[in-house]
mmCIF file of N, CA and C in Angstrom:
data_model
loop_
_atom_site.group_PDB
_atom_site.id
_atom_site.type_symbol
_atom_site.label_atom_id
_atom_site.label_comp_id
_atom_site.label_asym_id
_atom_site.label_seq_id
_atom_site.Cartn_x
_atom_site.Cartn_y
_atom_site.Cartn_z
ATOM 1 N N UNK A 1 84.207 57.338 19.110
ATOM 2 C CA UNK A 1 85.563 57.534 18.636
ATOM 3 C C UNK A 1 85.903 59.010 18.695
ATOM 4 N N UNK A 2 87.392 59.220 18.869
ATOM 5 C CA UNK A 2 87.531 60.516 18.956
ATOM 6 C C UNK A 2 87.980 60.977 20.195
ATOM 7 N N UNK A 3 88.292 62.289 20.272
ATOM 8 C CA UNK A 3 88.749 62.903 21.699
ATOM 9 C C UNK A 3 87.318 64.040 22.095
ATOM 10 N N UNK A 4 86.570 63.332 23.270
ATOM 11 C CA UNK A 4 86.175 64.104 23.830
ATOM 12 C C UNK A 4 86.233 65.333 24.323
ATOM 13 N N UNK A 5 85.232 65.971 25.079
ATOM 14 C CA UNK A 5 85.521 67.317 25.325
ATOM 15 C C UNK A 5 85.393 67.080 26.493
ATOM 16 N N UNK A 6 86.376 68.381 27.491
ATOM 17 C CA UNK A 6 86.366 68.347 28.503
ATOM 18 C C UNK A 6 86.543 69.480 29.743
ATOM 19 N N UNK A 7 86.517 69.323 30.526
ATOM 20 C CA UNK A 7 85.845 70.569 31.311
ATOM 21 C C UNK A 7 86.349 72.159 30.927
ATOM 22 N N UNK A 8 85.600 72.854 30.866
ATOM 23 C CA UNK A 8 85.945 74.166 30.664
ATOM 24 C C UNK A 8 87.333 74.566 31.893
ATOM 25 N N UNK A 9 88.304 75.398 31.446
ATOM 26 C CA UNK A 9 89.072 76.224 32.386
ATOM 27 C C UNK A 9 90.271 74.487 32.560
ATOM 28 N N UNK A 10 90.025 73.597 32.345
ATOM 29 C CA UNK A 10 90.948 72.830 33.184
ATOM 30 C C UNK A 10 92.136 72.803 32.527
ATOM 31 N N UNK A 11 93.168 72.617 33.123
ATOM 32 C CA UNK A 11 94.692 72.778 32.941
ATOM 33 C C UNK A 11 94.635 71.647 31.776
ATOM 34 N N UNK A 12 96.008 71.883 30.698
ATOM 35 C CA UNK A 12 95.864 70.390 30.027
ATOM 36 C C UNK A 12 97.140 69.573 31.013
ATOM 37 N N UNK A 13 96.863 68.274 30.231
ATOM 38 C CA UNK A 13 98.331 67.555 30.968
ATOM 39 C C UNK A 13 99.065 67.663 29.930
ATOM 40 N N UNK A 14 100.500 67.366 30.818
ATOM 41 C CA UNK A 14 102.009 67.568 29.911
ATOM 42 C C UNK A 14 102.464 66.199 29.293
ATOM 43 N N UNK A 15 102.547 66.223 28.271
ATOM 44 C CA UNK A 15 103.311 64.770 28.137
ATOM 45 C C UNK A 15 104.480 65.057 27.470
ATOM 46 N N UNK A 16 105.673 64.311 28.084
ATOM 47 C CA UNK A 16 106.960 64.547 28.133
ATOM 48 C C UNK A 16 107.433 63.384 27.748
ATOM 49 N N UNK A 17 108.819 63.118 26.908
ATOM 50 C CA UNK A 17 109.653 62.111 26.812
ATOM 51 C C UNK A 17 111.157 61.574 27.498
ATOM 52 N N UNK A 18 111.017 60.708 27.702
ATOM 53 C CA UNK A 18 112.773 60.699 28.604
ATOM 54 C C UNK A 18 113.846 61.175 27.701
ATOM 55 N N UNK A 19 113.775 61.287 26.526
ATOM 56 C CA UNK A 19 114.904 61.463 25.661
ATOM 57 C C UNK A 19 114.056 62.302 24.778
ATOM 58 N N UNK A 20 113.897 63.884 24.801
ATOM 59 C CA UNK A 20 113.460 64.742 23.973
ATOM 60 C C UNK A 20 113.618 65.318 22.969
ATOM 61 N N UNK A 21 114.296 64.355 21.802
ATOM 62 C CA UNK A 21 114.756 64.369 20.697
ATOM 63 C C UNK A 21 114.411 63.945 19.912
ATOM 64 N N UNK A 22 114.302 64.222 18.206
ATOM 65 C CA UNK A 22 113.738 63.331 16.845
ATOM 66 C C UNK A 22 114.461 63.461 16.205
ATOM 67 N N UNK A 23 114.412 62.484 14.753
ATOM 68 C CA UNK A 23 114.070 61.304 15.121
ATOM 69 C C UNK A 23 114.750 59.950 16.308
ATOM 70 N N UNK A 24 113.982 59.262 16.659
ATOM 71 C CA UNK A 24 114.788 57.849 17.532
ATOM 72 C C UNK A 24 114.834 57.219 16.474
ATOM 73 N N UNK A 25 115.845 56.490 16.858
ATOM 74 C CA UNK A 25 116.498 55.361 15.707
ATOM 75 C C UNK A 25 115.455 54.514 15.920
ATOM 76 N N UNK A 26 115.611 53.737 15.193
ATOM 77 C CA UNK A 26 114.121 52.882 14.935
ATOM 78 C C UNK A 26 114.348 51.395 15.859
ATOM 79 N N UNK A 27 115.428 51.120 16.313
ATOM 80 C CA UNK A 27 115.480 49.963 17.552
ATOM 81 C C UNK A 27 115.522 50.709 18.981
ATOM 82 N N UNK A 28 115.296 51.870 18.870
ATOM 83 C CA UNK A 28 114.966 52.253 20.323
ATOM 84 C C UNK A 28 113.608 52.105 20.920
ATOM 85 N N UNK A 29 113.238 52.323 22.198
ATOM 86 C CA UNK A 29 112.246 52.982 22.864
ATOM 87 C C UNK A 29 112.072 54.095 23.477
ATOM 88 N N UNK A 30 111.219 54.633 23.368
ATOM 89 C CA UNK A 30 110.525 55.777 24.407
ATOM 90 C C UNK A 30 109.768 56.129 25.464
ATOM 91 N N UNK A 31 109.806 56.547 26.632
ATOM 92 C CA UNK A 31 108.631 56.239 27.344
ATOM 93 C C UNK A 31 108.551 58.091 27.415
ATOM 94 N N UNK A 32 107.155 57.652 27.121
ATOM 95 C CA UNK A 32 105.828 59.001 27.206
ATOM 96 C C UNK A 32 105.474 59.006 28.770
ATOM 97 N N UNK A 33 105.563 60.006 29.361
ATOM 98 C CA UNK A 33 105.140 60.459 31.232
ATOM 99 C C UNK A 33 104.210 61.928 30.542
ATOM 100 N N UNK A 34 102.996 61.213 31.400
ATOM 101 C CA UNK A 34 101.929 62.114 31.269
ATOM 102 C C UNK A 34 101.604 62.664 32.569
ATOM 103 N N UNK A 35 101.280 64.205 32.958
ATOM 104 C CA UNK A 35 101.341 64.885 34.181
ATOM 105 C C UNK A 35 99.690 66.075 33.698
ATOM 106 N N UNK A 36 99.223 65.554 34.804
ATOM 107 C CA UNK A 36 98.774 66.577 35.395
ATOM 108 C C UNK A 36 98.090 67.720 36.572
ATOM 109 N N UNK A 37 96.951 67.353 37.086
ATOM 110 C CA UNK A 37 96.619 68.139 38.184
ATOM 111 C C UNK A 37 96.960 67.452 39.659
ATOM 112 N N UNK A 38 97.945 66.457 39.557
ATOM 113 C CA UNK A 38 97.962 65.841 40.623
ATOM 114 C C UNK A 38 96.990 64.659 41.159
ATOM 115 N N UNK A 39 95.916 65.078 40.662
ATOM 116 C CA UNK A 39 94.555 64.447 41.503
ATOM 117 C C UNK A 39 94.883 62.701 41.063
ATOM 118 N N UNK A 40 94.884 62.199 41.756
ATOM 119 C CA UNK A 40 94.688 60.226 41.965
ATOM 120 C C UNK A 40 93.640 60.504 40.940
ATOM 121 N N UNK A 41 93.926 58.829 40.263
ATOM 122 C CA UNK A 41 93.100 58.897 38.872
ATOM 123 C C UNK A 41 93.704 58.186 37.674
ATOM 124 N N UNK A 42 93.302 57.482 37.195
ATOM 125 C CA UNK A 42 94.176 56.690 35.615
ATOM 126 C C UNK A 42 94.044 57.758 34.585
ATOM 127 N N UNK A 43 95.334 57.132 33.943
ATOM 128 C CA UNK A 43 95.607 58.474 32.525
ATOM 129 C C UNK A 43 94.748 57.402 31.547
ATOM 130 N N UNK A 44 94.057 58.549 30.594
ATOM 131 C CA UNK A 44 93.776 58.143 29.246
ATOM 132 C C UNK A 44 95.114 58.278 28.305
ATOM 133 N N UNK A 45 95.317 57.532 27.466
ATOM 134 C CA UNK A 45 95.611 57.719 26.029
ATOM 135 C C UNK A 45 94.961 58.008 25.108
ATOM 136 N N UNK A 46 95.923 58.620 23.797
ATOM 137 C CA UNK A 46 95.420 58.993 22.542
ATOM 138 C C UNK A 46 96.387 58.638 21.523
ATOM 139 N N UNK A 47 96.042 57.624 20.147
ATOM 140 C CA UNK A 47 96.885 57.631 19.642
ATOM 141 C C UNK A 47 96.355 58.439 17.663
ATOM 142 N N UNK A 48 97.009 58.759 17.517
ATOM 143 C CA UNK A 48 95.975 59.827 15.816
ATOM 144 C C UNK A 48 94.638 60.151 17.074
ATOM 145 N N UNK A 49 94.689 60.524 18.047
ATOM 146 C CA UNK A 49 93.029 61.487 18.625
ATOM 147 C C UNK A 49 92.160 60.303 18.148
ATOM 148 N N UNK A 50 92.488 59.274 18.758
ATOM 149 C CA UNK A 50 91.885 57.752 19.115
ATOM 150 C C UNK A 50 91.988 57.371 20.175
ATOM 151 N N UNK A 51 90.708 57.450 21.372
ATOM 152 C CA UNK A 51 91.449 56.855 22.584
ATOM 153 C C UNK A 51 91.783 55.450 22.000
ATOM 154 N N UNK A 52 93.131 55.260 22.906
ATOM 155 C CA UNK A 52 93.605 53.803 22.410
ATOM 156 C C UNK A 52 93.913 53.120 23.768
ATOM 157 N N UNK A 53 94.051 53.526 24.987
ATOM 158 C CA UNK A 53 94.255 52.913 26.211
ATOM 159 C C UNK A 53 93.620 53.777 27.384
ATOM 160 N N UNK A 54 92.727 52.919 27.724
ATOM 161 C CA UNK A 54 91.865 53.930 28.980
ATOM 162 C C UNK A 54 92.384 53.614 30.280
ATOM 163 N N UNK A 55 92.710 54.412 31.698
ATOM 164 C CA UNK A 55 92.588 53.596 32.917
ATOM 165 C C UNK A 55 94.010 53.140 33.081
ATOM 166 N N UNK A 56 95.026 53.677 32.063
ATOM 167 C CA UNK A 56 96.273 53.321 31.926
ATOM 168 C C UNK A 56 97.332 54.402 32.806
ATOM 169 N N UNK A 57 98.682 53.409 32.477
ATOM 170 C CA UNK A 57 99.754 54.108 33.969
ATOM 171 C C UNK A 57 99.725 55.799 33.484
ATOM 172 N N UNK A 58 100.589 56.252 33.928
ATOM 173 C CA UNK A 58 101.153 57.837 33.591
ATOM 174 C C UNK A 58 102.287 57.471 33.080
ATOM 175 N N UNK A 59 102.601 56.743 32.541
ATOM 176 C CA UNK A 59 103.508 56.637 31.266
ATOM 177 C C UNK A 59 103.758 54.847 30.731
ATOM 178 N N UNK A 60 103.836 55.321 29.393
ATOM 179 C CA UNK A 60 103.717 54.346 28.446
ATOM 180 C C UNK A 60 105.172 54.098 28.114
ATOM 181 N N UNK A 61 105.637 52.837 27.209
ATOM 182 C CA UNK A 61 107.081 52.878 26.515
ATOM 183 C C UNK A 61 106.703 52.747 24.858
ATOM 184 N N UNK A 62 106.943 53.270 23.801
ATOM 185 C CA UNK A 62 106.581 53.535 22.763
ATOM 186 C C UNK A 62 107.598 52.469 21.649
ATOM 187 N N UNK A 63 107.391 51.928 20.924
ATOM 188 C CA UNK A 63 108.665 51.663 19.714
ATOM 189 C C UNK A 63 107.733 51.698 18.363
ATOM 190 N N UNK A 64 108.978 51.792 17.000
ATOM 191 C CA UNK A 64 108.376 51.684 15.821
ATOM 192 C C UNK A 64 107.863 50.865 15.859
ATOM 193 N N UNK A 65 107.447 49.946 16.252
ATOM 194 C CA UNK A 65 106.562 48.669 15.841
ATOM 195 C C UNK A 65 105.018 48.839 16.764
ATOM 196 N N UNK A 66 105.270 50.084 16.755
ATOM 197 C CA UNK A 66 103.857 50.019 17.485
ATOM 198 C C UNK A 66 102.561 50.529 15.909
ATOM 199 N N UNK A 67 101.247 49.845 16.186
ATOM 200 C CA UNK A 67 100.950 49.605 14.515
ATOM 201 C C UNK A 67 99.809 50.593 14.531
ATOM 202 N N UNK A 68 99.711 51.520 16.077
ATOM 203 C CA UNK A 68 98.414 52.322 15.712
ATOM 204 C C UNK A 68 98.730 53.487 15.469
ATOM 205 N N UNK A 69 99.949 54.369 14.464
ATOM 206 C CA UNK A 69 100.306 55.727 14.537
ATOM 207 C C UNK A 69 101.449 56.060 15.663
ATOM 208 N N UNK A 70 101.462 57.580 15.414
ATOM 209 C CA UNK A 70 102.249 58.200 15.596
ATOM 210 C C UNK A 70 102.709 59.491 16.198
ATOM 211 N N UNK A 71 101.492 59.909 16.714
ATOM 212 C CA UNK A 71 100.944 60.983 16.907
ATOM 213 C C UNK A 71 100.314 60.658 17.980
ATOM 214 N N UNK A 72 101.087 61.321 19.254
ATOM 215 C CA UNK A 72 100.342 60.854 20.999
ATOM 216 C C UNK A 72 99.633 62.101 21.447
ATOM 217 N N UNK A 73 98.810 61.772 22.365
ATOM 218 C CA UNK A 73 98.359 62.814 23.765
ATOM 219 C C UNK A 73 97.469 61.831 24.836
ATOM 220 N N UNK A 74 97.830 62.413 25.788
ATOM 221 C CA UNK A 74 97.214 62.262 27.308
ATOM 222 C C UNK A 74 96.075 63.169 27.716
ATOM 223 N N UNK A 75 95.730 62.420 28.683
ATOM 224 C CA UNK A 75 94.918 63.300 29.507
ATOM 225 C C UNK A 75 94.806 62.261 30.784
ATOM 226 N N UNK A 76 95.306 63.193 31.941
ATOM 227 C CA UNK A 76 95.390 62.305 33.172
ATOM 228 C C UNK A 76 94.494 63.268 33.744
ATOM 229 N N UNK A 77 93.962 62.446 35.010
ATOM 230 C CA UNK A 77 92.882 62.807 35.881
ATOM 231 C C UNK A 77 92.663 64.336 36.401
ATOM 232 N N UNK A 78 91.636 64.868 36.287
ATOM 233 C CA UNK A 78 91.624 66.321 36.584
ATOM 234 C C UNK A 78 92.024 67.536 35.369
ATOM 235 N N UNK A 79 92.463 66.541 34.586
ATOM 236 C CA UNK A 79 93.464 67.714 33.903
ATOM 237 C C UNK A 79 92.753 67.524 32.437
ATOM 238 N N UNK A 80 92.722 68.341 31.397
ATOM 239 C CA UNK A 80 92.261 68.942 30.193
ATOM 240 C C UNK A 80 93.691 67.932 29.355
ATOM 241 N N UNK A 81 93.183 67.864 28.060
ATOM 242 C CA UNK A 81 94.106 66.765 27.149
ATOM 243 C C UNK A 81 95.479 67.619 26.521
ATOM 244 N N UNK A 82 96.240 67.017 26.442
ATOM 245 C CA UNK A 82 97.297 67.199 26.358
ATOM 246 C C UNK A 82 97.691 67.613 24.691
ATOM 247 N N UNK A 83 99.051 68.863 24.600
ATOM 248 C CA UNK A 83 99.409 69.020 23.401
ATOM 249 C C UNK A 83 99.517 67.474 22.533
ATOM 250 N N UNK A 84 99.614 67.441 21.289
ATOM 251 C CA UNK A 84 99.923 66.330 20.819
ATOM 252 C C UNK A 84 101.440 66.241 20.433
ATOM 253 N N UNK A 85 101.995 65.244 20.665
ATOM 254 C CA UNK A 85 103.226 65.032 20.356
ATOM 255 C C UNK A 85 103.959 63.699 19.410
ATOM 256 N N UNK A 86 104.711 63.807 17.902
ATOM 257 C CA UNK A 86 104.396 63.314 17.032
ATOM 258 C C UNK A 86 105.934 62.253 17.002
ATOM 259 N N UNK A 87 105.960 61.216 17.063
ATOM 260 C CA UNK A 87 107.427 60.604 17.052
ATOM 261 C C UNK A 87 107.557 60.145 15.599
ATOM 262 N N UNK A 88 108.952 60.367 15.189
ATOM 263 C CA UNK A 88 109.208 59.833 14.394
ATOM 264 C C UNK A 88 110.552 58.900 14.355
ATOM 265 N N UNK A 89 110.825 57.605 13.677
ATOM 266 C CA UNK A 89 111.757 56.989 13.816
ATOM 267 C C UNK A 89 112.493 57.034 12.490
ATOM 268 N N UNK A 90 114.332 56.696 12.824
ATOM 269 C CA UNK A 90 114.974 56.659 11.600
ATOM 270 C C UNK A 90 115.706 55.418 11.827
ATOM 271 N N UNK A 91 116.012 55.094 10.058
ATOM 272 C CA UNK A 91 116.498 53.466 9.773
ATOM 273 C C UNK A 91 117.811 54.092 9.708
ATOM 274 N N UNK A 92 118.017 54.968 9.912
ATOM 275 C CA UNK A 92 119.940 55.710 9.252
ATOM 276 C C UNK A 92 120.764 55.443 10.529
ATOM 277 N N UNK A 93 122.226 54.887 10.216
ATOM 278 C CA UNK A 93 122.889 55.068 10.909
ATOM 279 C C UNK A 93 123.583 56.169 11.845
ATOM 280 N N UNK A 94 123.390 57.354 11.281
ATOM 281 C CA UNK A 94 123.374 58.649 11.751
ATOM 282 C C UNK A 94 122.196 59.570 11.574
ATOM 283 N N UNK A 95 121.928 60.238 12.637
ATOM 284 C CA UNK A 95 120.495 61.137 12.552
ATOM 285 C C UNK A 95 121.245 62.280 13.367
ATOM 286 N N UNK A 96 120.579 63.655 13.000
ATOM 287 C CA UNK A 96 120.609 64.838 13.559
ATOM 288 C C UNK A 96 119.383 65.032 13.878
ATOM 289 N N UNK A 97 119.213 65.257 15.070
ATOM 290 C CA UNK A 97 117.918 65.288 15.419
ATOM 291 C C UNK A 97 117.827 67.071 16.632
ATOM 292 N N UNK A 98 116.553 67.142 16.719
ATOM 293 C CA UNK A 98 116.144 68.506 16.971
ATOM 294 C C UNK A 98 115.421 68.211 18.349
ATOM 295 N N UNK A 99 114.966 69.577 18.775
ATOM 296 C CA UNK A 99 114.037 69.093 20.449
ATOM 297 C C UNK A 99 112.570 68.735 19.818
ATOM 298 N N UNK A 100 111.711 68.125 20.375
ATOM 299 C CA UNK A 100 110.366 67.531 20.471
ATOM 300 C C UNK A 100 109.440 69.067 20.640
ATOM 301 N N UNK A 101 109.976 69.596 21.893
ATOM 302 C CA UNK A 101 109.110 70.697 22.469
ATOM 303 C C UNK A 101 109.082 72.215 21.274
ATOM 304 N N UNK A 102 107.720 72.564 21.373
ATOM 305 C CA UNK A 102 108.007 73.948 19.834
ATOM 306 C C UNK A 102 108.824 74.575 20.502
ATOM 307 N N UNK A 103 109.319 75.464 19.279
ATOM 308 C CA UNK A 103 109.974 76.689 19.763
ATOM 309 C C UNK A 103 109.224 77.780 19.148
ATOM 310 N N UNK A 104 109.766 78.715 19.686
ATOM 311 C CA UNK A 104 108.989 80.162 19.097
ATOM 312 C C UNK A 104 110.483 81.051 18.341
ATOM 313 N N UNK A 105 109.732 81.923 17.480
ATOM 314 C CA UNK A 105 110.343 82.678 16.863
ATOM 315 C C UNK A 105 111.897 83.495 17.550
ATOM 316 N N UNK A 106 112.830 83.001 17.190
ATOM 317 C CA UNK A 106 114.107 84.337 17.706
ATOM 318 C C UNK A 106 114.692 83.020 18.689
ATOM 319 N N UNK A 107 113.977 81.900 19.509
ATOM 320 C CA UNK A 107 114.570 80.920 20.671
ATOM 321 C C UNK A 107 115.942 80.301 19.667
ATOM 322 N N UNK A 108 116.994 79.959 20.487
ATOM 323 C CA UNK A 108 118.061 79.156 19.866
ATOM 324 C C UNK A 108 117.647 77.703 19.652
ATOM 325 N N UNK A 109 117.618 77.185 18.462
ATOM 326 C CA UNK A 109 117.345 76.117 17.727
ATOM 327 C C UNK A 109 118.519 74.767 18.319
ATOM 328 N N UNK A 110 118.444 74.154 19.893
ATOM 329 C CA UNK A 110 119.705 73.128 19.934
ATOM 330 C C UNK A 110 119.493 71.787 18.586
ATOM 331 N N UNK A 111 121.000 71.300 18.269
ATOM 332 C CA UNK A 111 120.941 70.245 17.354
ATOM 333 C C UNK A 111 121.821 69.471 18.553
ATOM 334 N N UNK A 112 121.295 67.912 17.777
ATOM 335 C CA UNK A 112 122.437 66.752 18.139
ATOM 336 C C UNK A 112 122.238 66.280 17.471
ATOM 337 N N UNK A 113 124.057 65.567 17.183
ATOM 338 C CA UNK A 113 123.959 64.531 16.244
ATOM 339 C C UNK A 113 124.806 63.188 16.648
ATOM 340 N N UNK A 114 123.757 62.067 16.454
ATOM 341 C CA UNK A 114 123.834 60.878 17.252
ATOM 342 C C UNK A 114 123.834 59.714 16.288
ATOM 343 N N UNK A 115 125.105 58.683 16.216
ATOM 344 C CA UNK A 115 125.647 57.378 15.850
ATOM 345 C C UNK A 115 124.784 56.159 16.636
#
């Protein structure tokens, strides 16, 4: 159990969302696209730093009803494991939601706010 270790120096992979915003309303989906060194090869999953799907596509579709956590990362072939990235869903009819990706100190903070 757990996230292995893996090669020294190797790039991590990126995992990205089609809609890079939090929270998703809680009847949506998401799909997670995991990238990395190019090289042919099945992506691992991680769900809480549990592999939870081995040998799997380069991207997944995610919803609240998924019952193992919340908290993703990848690691596709060649490539070192991926930042973790944490979804959260809302029951509200209106959400203001923020970008997924960090920001650093002084960057402009975008908002949306979505019905």
């Amino acid at each position: 159990a757990g996230i292995p270790c893996h090669p020294a120096g190797a790039q991590p992979s990126q995992l990205t969302l089609d809609a890079p915003w939090m929270p998703v309303f809680r009847w949506e989906e998401v799909t997670l696209t995991c990238r990395g060194s190019g090289a042919p090869g099945p992506t691992d999953w991680y769900i809480n730093k549990q592999l939870w799907w081995q040998a799997g596509s380069h991207h997944i579709r995610v919803s609240e009803d998924n019952p193992r956590g919340s908290t993703y990362q990848c690691r596709s072939s060649g490539a070192g494991l991926s930042p973790p990235v944490t979804l959260s869903f809302s029951n509200d009819w209106l959400v203001l939601q923020v970008p997924v990706q960090a920001l650093l100190e002084g960057d402009v903070l975008p908002l949306r706010c979505r019905a």
